[in-house]
Amino acid sequence: MSTIDLTTPDGTIDALLERPSGPGPWPGVVVLHDGLGMSADTRRTVRRLSNNGYLTIAPNLFARGRVRCVPTLLREVVTAAPGVGTRDILAARELLAADPDCTGKIAVVGFCLGGGFALLVAPKGFDAAAPFYPSGSGKYADFLRGSCPVVASYGKLDPANPGRGPKLERTLTEYGVAHDVKTYPGVTHSFANETPAEPLLRVTGLGYNDEATEDAWRRIFAFFGEHLA
């Protein structure tokens, strides 16, 4: 795994890039971090995708400073109005598309804030999108027309996304978009992320859930196998 400079319309930011072992070309995946930024958990996600045969990049959406970026990016996903975050993500996609080791088929995976962006950019040239408990606008009909196929994962106990899994499924069905949307019982927001607060969350019975996480990734890889082939 290497750190690279990613040129975007709004300047240069850093990004993680990981190539699978063995001969290419490979499909590509853009990984979008959650509100904790470029964490060890982000690196684990990049490695998981690479180990499964995907050329993977994770742009640092907070590269311009967390205090400056977080309000701007939250406003972008809440209003579903493309801005600097969207441009950074599309620049990461373009870098993969220009790589001779990429097949040209590219997906986006995101968590929380990154999940919101994964949905926001789903109609913008990607071949599949995999949001985990996406933050932001729940007015899916406003921005998902023309979306790529979507495989989404929600937690039934997530206070940030009440009823949004079925709502997303209804919207994608209405728009004729291939999808696999699942809401996991007994888990909450960030069930697929291991965070520094994990020891405290485990005491409450919440936090990371291995069973739901592994099932979500099983669904994602099956979905990618179909839509990125």
PDB file of C-alpha atoms in Angstrom:
ATOM      1  CA  MET A   1       0.000   0.000   0.000  1.00  0.00           C
ATOM      2  CA  SER A   2       1.406   3.380  -0.969  1.00  0.00           C
ATOM      3  CA  THR A   3       0.506   7.021  -0.399  1.00  0.00           C
ATOM      4  CA  ILE A   4       0.201   9.021  -3.603  1.00  0.00           C
ATOM      5  CA  ASP A   5      -0.597  12.578  -4.623  1.00  0.00           C
ATOM      6  CA  LEU A   6      -3.992  12.825  -6.298  1.00  0.00           C
ATOM      7  CA  THR A   7      -4.565  15.836  -8.543  1.00  0.00           C
ATOM      8  CA  THR A   8      -8.106  17.183  -8.281  1.00  0.00           C
ATOM      9  CA  PRO A   9      -9.822  20.302  -9.692  1.00  0.00           C
ATOM     10  CA  ASP A  10      -9.385  21.874  -6.234  1.00  0.00           C
ATOM     11  CA  GLY A  11      -5.705  21.053  -5.711  1.00  0.00           C
ATOM     12  CA  THR A  12      -3.617  18.057  -4.735  1.00  0.00           C
ATOM     13  CA  ILE A  13      -4.674  15.719  -1.944  1.00  0.00           C
ATOM     14  CA  ASP A  14      -3.153  12.509  -0.623  1.00  0.00           C
ATOM     15  CA  ALA A  15      -4.622   9.078  -1.241  1.00  0.00           C
ATOM     16  CA  LEU A  16      -3.878   5.434  -0.480  1.00  0.00           C
ATOM     17  CA  LEU A  17      -3.364   3.145  -3.471  1.00  0.00           C
ATOM     18  CA  GLU A  18      -3.123  -0.643  -3.345  1.00  0.00           C
ATOM     19  CA  ARG A  19      -2.577  -3.035  -6.246  1.00  0.00           C
ATOM     20  CA  PRO A  20      -3.566  -6.693  -6.030  1.00  0.00           C
ATOM     21  CA  SER A  21      -0.866  -9.296  -6.338  1.00  0.00           C
ATOM     22  CA  GLY A  22      -0.559 -11.193  -9.597  1.00  0.00           C
ATOM     23  CA  PRO A  23      -1.204 -10.055 -13.143  1.00  0.00           C
ATOM     24  CA  GLY A  24      -3.834  -7.465 -14.032  1.00  0.00           C
ATOM     25  CA  PRO A  25      -5.838  -5.817 -15.290  1.00  0.00           C
ATOM     26  CA  TRP A  26      -8.295  -5.566 -12.407  1.00  0.00           C
ATOM     27  CA  PRO A  27     -11.567  -3.745 -11.749  1.00  0.00           C
ATOM     28  CA  GLY A  28     -11.142  -0.637  -9.611  1.00  0.00           C
ATOM     29  CA  VAL A  29     -12.718   0.530  -6.360  1.00  0.00           C
ATOM     30  CA  VAL A  30     -12.729   3.971  -4.751  1.00  0.00           C
ATOM     31  CA  VAL A  31     -12.995   3.724  -0.937  1.00  0.00           C
ATOM     32  CA  LEU A  32     -14.522   6.662   0.954  1.00  0.00           C
ATOM     33  CA  HIS A  33     -13.728   6.962   4.657  1.00  0.00           C
ATOM     34  CA  ASP A  34     -16.126   7.852   7.457  1.00  0.00           C
ATOM     35  CA  GLY A  35     -16.045  10.881   9.749  1.00  0.00           C
ATOM     36  CA  LEU A  36     -12.884   9.611  11.471  1.00  0.00           C
ATOM     37  CA  GLY A  37     -10.900  10.191   8.288  1.00  0.00           C
ATOM     38  CA  MET A  38      -8.025   8.092   6.989  1.00  0.00           C
ATOM     39  CA  SER A  39      -7.871   5.603   9.841  1.00  0.00           C
ATOM     40  CA  ALA A  40      -6.469   2.134  10.361  1.00  0.00           C
ATOM     41  CA  ASP A  41      -9.954   0.919   9.519  1.00  0.00           C
ATOM     42  CA  THR A  42      -9.734   2.611   6.111  1.00  0.00           C
ATOM     43  CA  ARG A  43      -6.458   0.829   5.465  1.00  0.00           C
ATOM     44  CA  ARG A  44      -8.061  -2.513   6.399  1.00  0.00           C
ATOM     45  CA  THR A  45     -10.842  -1.868   3.894  1.00  0.00           C
ATOM     46  CA  VAL A  46      -8.347  -0.997   1.144  1.00  0.00           C
ATOM     47  CA  ARG A  47      -6.401  -4.167   1.902  1.00  0.00           C
ATOM     48  CA  ARG A  48      -9.543  -6.325   1.943  1.00  0.00           C
ATOM     49  CA  LEU A  49     -10.543  -5.104  -1.521  1.00  0.00           C
ATOM     50  CA  SER A  50      -7.038  -5.462  -2.922  1.00  0.00           C
ATOM     51  CA  ASN A  51      -6.771  -8.991  -1.549  1.00  0.00           C
ATOM     52  CA  ASN A  52      -9.956  -9.794  -3.449  1.00  0.00           C
ATOM     53  CA  GLY A  53      -8.585  -8.592  -6.769  1.00  0.00           C
ATOM     54  CA  TYR A  54      -9.508  -4.914  -6.950  1.00  0.00           C
ATOM     55  CA  LEU A  55      -7.210  -1.999  -7.783  1.00  0.00           C
ATOM     56  CA  THR A  56      -8.132   0.239  -4.862  1.00  0.00           C
ATOM     57  CA  ILE A  57      -7.743   3.925  -4.035  1.00  0.00           C
ATOM     58  CA  ALA A  58      -8.871   5.822  -0.925  1.00  0.00           C
ATOM     59  CA  PRO A  59      -8.729   9.619  -1.288  1.00  0.00           C
ATOM     60  CA  ASN A  60      -8.244  11.672   1.872  1.00  0.00           C
ATOM     61  CA  LEU A  61     -11.366  13.834   1.847  1.00  0.00           C
ATOM     62  CA  PHE A  62     -10.033  15.699   4.905  1.00  0.00           C
ATOM     63  CA  ALA A  63      -6.676  16.558   3.294  1.00  0.00           C
ATOM     64  CA  ARG A  64      -7.417  20.280   3.399  1.00  0.00           C
ATOM     65  CA  GLY A  65      -7.972  20.173   7.173  1.00  0.00           C
ATOM     66  CA  ARG A  66     -10.649  18.450   9.240  1.00  0.00           C
ATOM     67  CA  VAL A  67     -12.087  21.667  10.727  1.00  0.00           C
ATOM     68  CA  ARG A  68     -12.471  23.144   7.262  1.00  0.00           C
ATOM     69  CA  CYS A  69     -13.613  19.993   5.486  1.00  0.00           C
ATOM     70  CA  VAL A  70     -16.156  18.354   7.771  1.00  0.00           C
ATOM     71  CA  PRO A  71     -18.850  21.100   7.651  1.00  0.00           C
ATOM     72  CA  THR A  72     -18.374  21.519   3.904  1.00  0.00           C
ATOM     73  CA  LEU A  73     -18.628  17.792   3.189  1.00  0.00           C
ATOM     74  CA  LEU A  74     -21.596  17.272   5.504  1.00  0.00           C
ATOM     75  CA  ARG A  75     -23.434  20.109   3.789  1.00  0.00           C
ATOM     76  CA  GLU A  76     -22.663  18.501   0.442  1.00  0.00           C
ATOM     77  CA  VAL A  77     -24.172  15.117   1.329  1.00  0.00           C
ATOM     78  CA  VAL A  78     -27.135  16.623   3.223  1.00  0.00           C
ATOM     79  CA  THR A  79     -28.113  18.878   0.317  1.00  0.00           C
ATOM     80  CA  ALA A  80     -27.023  16.346  -2.355  1.00  0.00           C
ATOM     81  CA  ALA A  81     -25.402  19.280  -4.151  1.00  0.00           C
ATOM     82  CA  PRO A  82     -22.084  18.179  -5.746  1.00  0.00           C
ATOM     83  CA  GLY A  83     -19.054  20.149  -4.591  1.00  0.00           C
ATOM     84  CA  VAL A  84     -15.416  19.688  -3.643  1.00  0.00           C
ATOM     85  CA  GLY A  85     -15.954  16.219  -2.140  1.00  0.00           C
ATOM     86  CA  THR A  86     -17.640  14.954  -5.278  1.00  0.00           C
ATOM     87  CA  ARG A  87     -14.857  16.413  -7.420  1.00  0.00           C
ATOM     88  CA  ASP A  88     -12.198  14.693  -5.284  1.00  0.00           C
ATOM     89  CA  ILE A  89     -13.994  11.355  -5.627  1.00  0.00           C
ATOM     90  CA  LEU A  90     -14.396  11.671  -9.377  1.00  0.00           C
ATOM     91  CA  ALA A  91     -10.692  12.559  -9.669  1.00  0.00           C
ATOM     92  CA  ALA A  92      -9.880   9.305  -7.844  1.00  0.00           C
ATOM     93  CA  ARG A  93     -12.131   7.436 -10.241  1.00  0.00           C
ATOM     94  CA  GLU A  94     -10.435   9.060 -13.240  1.00  0.00           C
ATOM     95  CA  LEU A  95      -6.993   8.089 -11.923  1.00  0.00           C
ATOM     96  CA  LEU A  96      -8.063   4.437 -11.773  1.00  0.00           C
ATOM     97  CA  ALA A  97      -9.707   4.606 -15.198  1.00  0.00           C
ATOM     98  CA  ALA A  98      -6.465   5.920 -16.731  1.00  0.00           C
ATOM     99  CA  ASP A  99      -4.351   3.180 -15.125  1.00  0.00           C
ATOM    100  CA  PRO A 100      -3.400   0.477 -17.656  1.00  0.00           C
ATOM    101  CA  ASP A 101      -3.838  -2.101 -14.874  1.00  0.00           C
ATOM    102  CA  CYS A 102      -7.543  -1.199 -14.534  1.00  0.00           C
ATOM    103  CA  THR A 103     -10.239  -2.862 -16.635  1.00  0.00           C
ATOM    104  CA  GLY A 104     -12.210   0.393 -16.703  1.00  0.00           C
ATOM    105  CA  LYS A 105     -14.974  -1.044 -14.513  1.00  0.00           C
ATOM    106  CA  ILE A 106     -14.969   0.935 -11.252  1.00  0.00           C
ATOM    107  CA  ALA A 107     -17.060   0.803  -8.075  1.00  0.00           C
ATOM    108  CA  VAL A 108     -17.290   3.038  -5.029  1.00  0.00           C
ATOM    109  CA  VAL A 109     -17.503   1.878  -1.394  1.00  0.00           C
ATOM    110  CA  GLY A 110     -18.225   4.264   1.468  1.00  0.00           C
ATOM    111  CA  PHE A 111     -18.972   4.321   5.189  1.00  0.00           C
ATOM    112  CA  CYS A 112     -21.191   6.849   7.010  1.00  0.00           C
ATOM    113  CA  LEU A 113     -20.111  10.203   5.493  1.00  0.00           C
ATOM    114  CA  GLY A 114     -18.370   8.237   2.754  1.00  0.00           C
ATOM    115  CA  GLY A 115     -21.511   6.158   2.307  1.00  0.00           C
ATOM    116  CA  GLY A 116     -23.483   9.327   1.679  1.00  0.00           C
ATOM    117  CA  PHE A 117     -20.977  10.293  -0.988  1.00  0.00           C
ATOM    118  CA  ALA A 118     -21.089   6.771  -2.479  1.00  0.00           C
ATOM    119  CA  LEU A 119     -24.796   7.313  -3.151  1.00  0.00           C
ATOM    120  CA  LEU A 120     -24.281  10.897  -4.318  1.00  0.00           C
ATOM    121  CA  VAL A 121     -21.775   9.851  -6.993  1.00  0.00           C
ATOM    122  CA  ALA A 122     -23.616   6.651  -7.987  1.00  0.00           C
ATOM    123  CA  PRO A 123     -25.083   8.347 -11.098  1.00  0.00           C
ATOM    124  CA  LYS A 124     -21.713   9.880 -12.053  1.00  0.00           C
ATOM    125  CA  GLY A 125     -19.869   7.237 -14.061  1.00  0.00           C
ATOM    126  CA  PHE A 126     -19.416   4.407 -11.570  1.00  0.00           C
ATOM    127  CA  ASP A 127     -20.375   0.835 -12.374  1.00  0.00           C
ATOM    128  CA  ALA A 128     -21.497  -0.130  -8.847  1.00  0.00           C
ATOM    129  CA  ALA A 129     -21.872   1.563  -5.462  1.00  0.00           C
ATOM    130  CA  ALA A 130     -21.683  -0.032  -2.014  1.00  0.00           C
ATOM    131  CA  PRO A 131     -22.732   2.395   0.748  1.00  0.00           C
ATOM    132  CA  PHE A 132     -22.639   1.328   4.382  1.00  0.00           C
ATOM    133  CA  TYR A 133     -25.167   3.259   6.568  1.00  0.00           C
ATOM    134  CA  PRO A 134     -24.898   6.380   4.380  1.00  0.00           C
ATOM    135  CA  SER A 135     -25.187   9.733   6.122  1.00  0.00           C
ATOM    136  CA  GLY A 136     -26.764  12.726   4.437  1.00  0.00           C
ATOM    137  CA  SER A 137     -29.919  13.229   2.458  1.00  0.00           C
ATOM    138  CA  GLY A 138     -32.578  10.556   2.640  1.00  0.00           C
ATOM    139  CA  LYS A 139     -34.391  12.124  -0.303  1.00  0.00           C
ATOM    140  CA  TYR A 140     -33.054   9.436  -2.592  1.00  0.00           C
ATOM    141  CA  ALA A 141     -35.481  10.155  -5.414  1.00  0.00           C
ATOM    142  CA  ASP A 142     -33.946  13.631  -5.784  1.00  0.00           C
ATOM    143  CA  PHE A 143     -30.504  12.449  -6.886  1.00  0.00           C
ATOM    144  CA  LEU A 144     -30.463   8.732  -7.749  1.00  0.00           C
ATOM    145  CA  ARG A 145     -32.123   8.762 -11.157  1.00  0.00           C
ATOM    146  CA  GLY A 146     -29.627   7.202 -13.578  1.00  0.00           C
ATOM    147  CA  SER A 147     -27.716   5.533 -10.721  1.00  0.00           C
ATOM    148  CA  CYS A 148     -25.361   2.626 -11.227  1.00  0.00           C
ATOM    149  CA  PRO A 149     -26.294  -0.665  -9.493  1.00  0.00           C
ATOM    150  CA  VAL A 150     -26.294  -0.331  -5.683  1.00  0.00           C
ATOM    151  CA  VAL A 151     -25.540  -2.836  -2.907  1.00  0.00           C
ATOM    152  CA  ALA A 152     -26.324  -1.111   0.398  1.00  0.00           C
ATOM    153  CA  SER A 153     -26.088  -2.125   4.057  1.00  0.00           C
ATOM    154  CA  TYR A 154     -27.946  -0.536   6.974  1.00  0.00           C
ATOM    155  CA  GLY A 155     -28.322  -1.254  10.696  1.00  0.00           C
ATOM    156  CA  LYS A 156     -31.855  -1.612  12.065  1.00  0.00           C
ATOM    157  CA  LEU A 157     -30.852   0.232  15.272  1.00  0.00           C
ATOM    158  CA  ASP A 158     -29.088   3.102  13.473  1.00  0.00           C
ATOM    159  CA  PRO A 159     -30.602   6.380  14.760  1.00  0.00           C
ATOM    160  CA  ALA A 160     -29.167   8.281  11.774  1.00  0.00           C
ATOM    161  CA  ASN A 161     -31.000   6.182   9.167  1.00  0.00           C
ATOM    162  CA  PRO A 162     -34.473   5.277  10.454  1.00  0.00           C
ATOM    163  CA  GLY A 163     -36.355   3.376   7.760  1.00  0.00           C
ATOM    164  CA  ARG A 164     -33.928   4.404   5.062  1.00  0.00           C
ATOM    165  CA  GLY A 165     -33.012   0.938   3.838  1.00  0.00           C
ATOM    166  CA  PRO A 166     -36.544   0.167   2.604  1.00  0.00           C
ATOM    167  CA  LYS A 167     -36.851   3.741   1.300  1.00  0.00           C
ATOM    168  CA  LEU A 168     -33.689   3.347  -0.784  1.00  0.00           C
ATOM    169  CA  GLU A 169     -34.941   0.003  -2.072  1.00  0.00           C
ATOM    170  CA  ARG A 170     -38.252   1.548  -3.167  1.00  0.00           C
ATOM    171  CA  THR A 171     -36.466   4.369  -4.996  1.00  0.00           C
ATOM    172  CA  LEU A 172     -34.076   2.049  -6.821  1.00  0.00           C
ATOM    173  CA  THR A 173     -36.968  -0.227  -7.789  1.00  0.00           C
ATOM    174  CA  GLU A 174     -38.925   2.724  -9.134  1.00  0.00           C
ATOM    175  CA  TYR A 175     -35.921   3.856 -11.196  1.00  0.00           C
ATOM    176  CA  GLY A 176     -35.203   0.350 -12.508  1.00  0.00           C
ATOM    177  CA  VAL A 177     -31.752   0.220 -10.878  1.00  0.00           C
ATOM    178  CA  ALA A 178     -30.292  -3.205 -10.037  1.00  0.00           C
ATOM    179  CA  HIS A 179     -29.836  -3.398  -6.282  1.00  0.00           C
ATOM    180  CA  ASP A 180     -29.290  -5.438  -3.139  1.00  0.00           C
ATOM    181  CA  VAL A 181     -30.344  -3.508  -0.039  1.00  0.00           C
ATOM    182  CA  LYS A 182     -30.245  -5.179   3.369  1.00  0.00           C
ATOM    183  CA  THR A 183     -31.015  -3.852   6.848  1.00  0.00           C
ATOM    184  CA  TYR A 184     -29.311  -5.915   9.561  1.00  0.00           C
ATOM    185  CA  PRO A 185     -31.285  -6.489  12.787  1.00  0.00           C
ATOM    186  CA  GLY A 186     -29.624  -5.899  16.128  1.00  0.00           C
ATOM    187  CA  VAL A 187     -26.840  -3.627  14.828  1.00  0.00           C
ATOM    188  CA  THR A 188     -26.438   0.114  14.675  1.00  0.00           C
ATOM    189  CA  HIS A 189     -24.419   2.759  12.869  1.00  0.00           C
ATOM    190  CA  SER A 190     -20.789   1.832  12.082  1.00  0.00           C
ATOM    191  CA  PHE A 191     -21.392  -1.885  12.614  1.00  0.00           C
ATOM    192  CA  ALA A 192     -18.746  -2.617   9.965  1.00  0.00           C
ATOM    193  CA  ASN A 193     -16.071  -0.253  11.319  1.00  0.00           C
ATOM    194  CA  GLU A 194     -13.614  -0.970  14.107  1.00  0.00           C
ATOM    195  CA  THR A 195     -13.034   2.375  15.829  1.00  0.00           C
ATOM    196  CA  PRO A 196     -11.028   3.582  18.851  1.00  0.00           C
ATOM    197  CA  ALA A 197     -14.308   3.653  20.818  1.00  0.00           C
ATOM    198  CA  GLU A 198     -14.873  -0.057  20.205  1.00  0.00           C
ATOM    199  CA  PRO A 199     -14.164  -1.252  23.803  1.00  0.00           C
ATOM    200  CA  LEU A 200     -16.811   1.140  25.169  1.00  0.00           C
ATOM    201  CA  LEU A 201     -19.322   0.311  22.445  1.00  0.00           C
ATOM    202  CA  ARG A 202     -18.961  -3.421  23.064  1.00  0.00           C
ATOM    203  CA  VAL A 203     -20.019  -2.902  26.680  1.00  0.00           C
ATOM    204  CA  THR A 204     -23.300  -1.431  25.402  1.00  0.00           C
ATOM    205  CA  GLY A 205     -23.812  -4.340  23.008  1.00  0.00           C
ATOM    206  CA  LEU A 206     -23.354  -2.103  19.991  1.00  0.00           C
ATOM    207  CA  GLY A 207     -20.403  -1.214  17.781  1.00  0.00           C
ATOM    208  CA  TYR A 208     -18.629  -3.590  15.400  1.00  0.00           C
ATOM    209  CA  ASN A 209     -20.515  -6.751  14.493  1.00  0.00           C
ATOM    210  CA  ASP A 210     -18.479  -9.428  12.784  1.00  0.00           C
ATOM    211  CA  GLU A 211     -21.407 -11.524  11.539  1.00  0.00           C
ATOM    212  CA  ALA A 212     -23.174  -8.594   9.851  1.00  0.00           C
ATOM    213  CA  THR A 213     -19.895  -7.211   8.497  1.00  0.00           C
ATOM    214  CA  GLU A 214     -18.829 -10.454   6.879  1.00  0.00           C
ATOM    215  CA  ASP A 215     -22.277 -11.008   5.396  1.00  0.00           C
ATOM    216  CA  ALA A 216     -22.259  -7.482   3.955  1.00  0.00           C
ATOM    217  CA  TRP A 217     -18.867  -8.057   2.320  1.00  0.00           C
ATOM    218  CA  ARG A 218     -20.036 -11.408   0.955  1.00  0.00           C
ATOM    219  CA  ARG A 219     -22.956  -9.609  -0.704  1.00  0.00           C
ATOM    220  CA  ILE A 220     -20.699  -6.849  -2.001  1.00  0.00           C
ATOM    221  CA  PHE A 221     -18.184  -9.177  -3.619  1.00  0.00           C
ATOM    222  CA  ALA A 222     -20.969 -11.210  -5.231  1.00  0.00           C
ATOM    223  CA  PHE A 223     -22.564  -7.992  -6.519  1.00  0.00           C
ATOM    224  CA  PHE A 224     -19.235  -6.638  -7.803  1.00  0.00           C
ATOM    225  CA  GLY A 225     -18.550  -9.977  -9.451  1.00  0.00           C
ATOM    226  CA  GLU A 226     -21.738  -9.519 -11.440  1.00  0.00           C
ATOM    227  CA  HIS A 227     -21.522  -5.807 -12.258  1.00  0.00           C
ATOM    228  CA  LEU A 228     -17.766  -5.262 -12.637  1.00  0.00           C
ATOM    229  CA  ALA A 229     -17.076  -8.362 -14.729  1.00  0.00           C
TER     230      ALA A 229
END
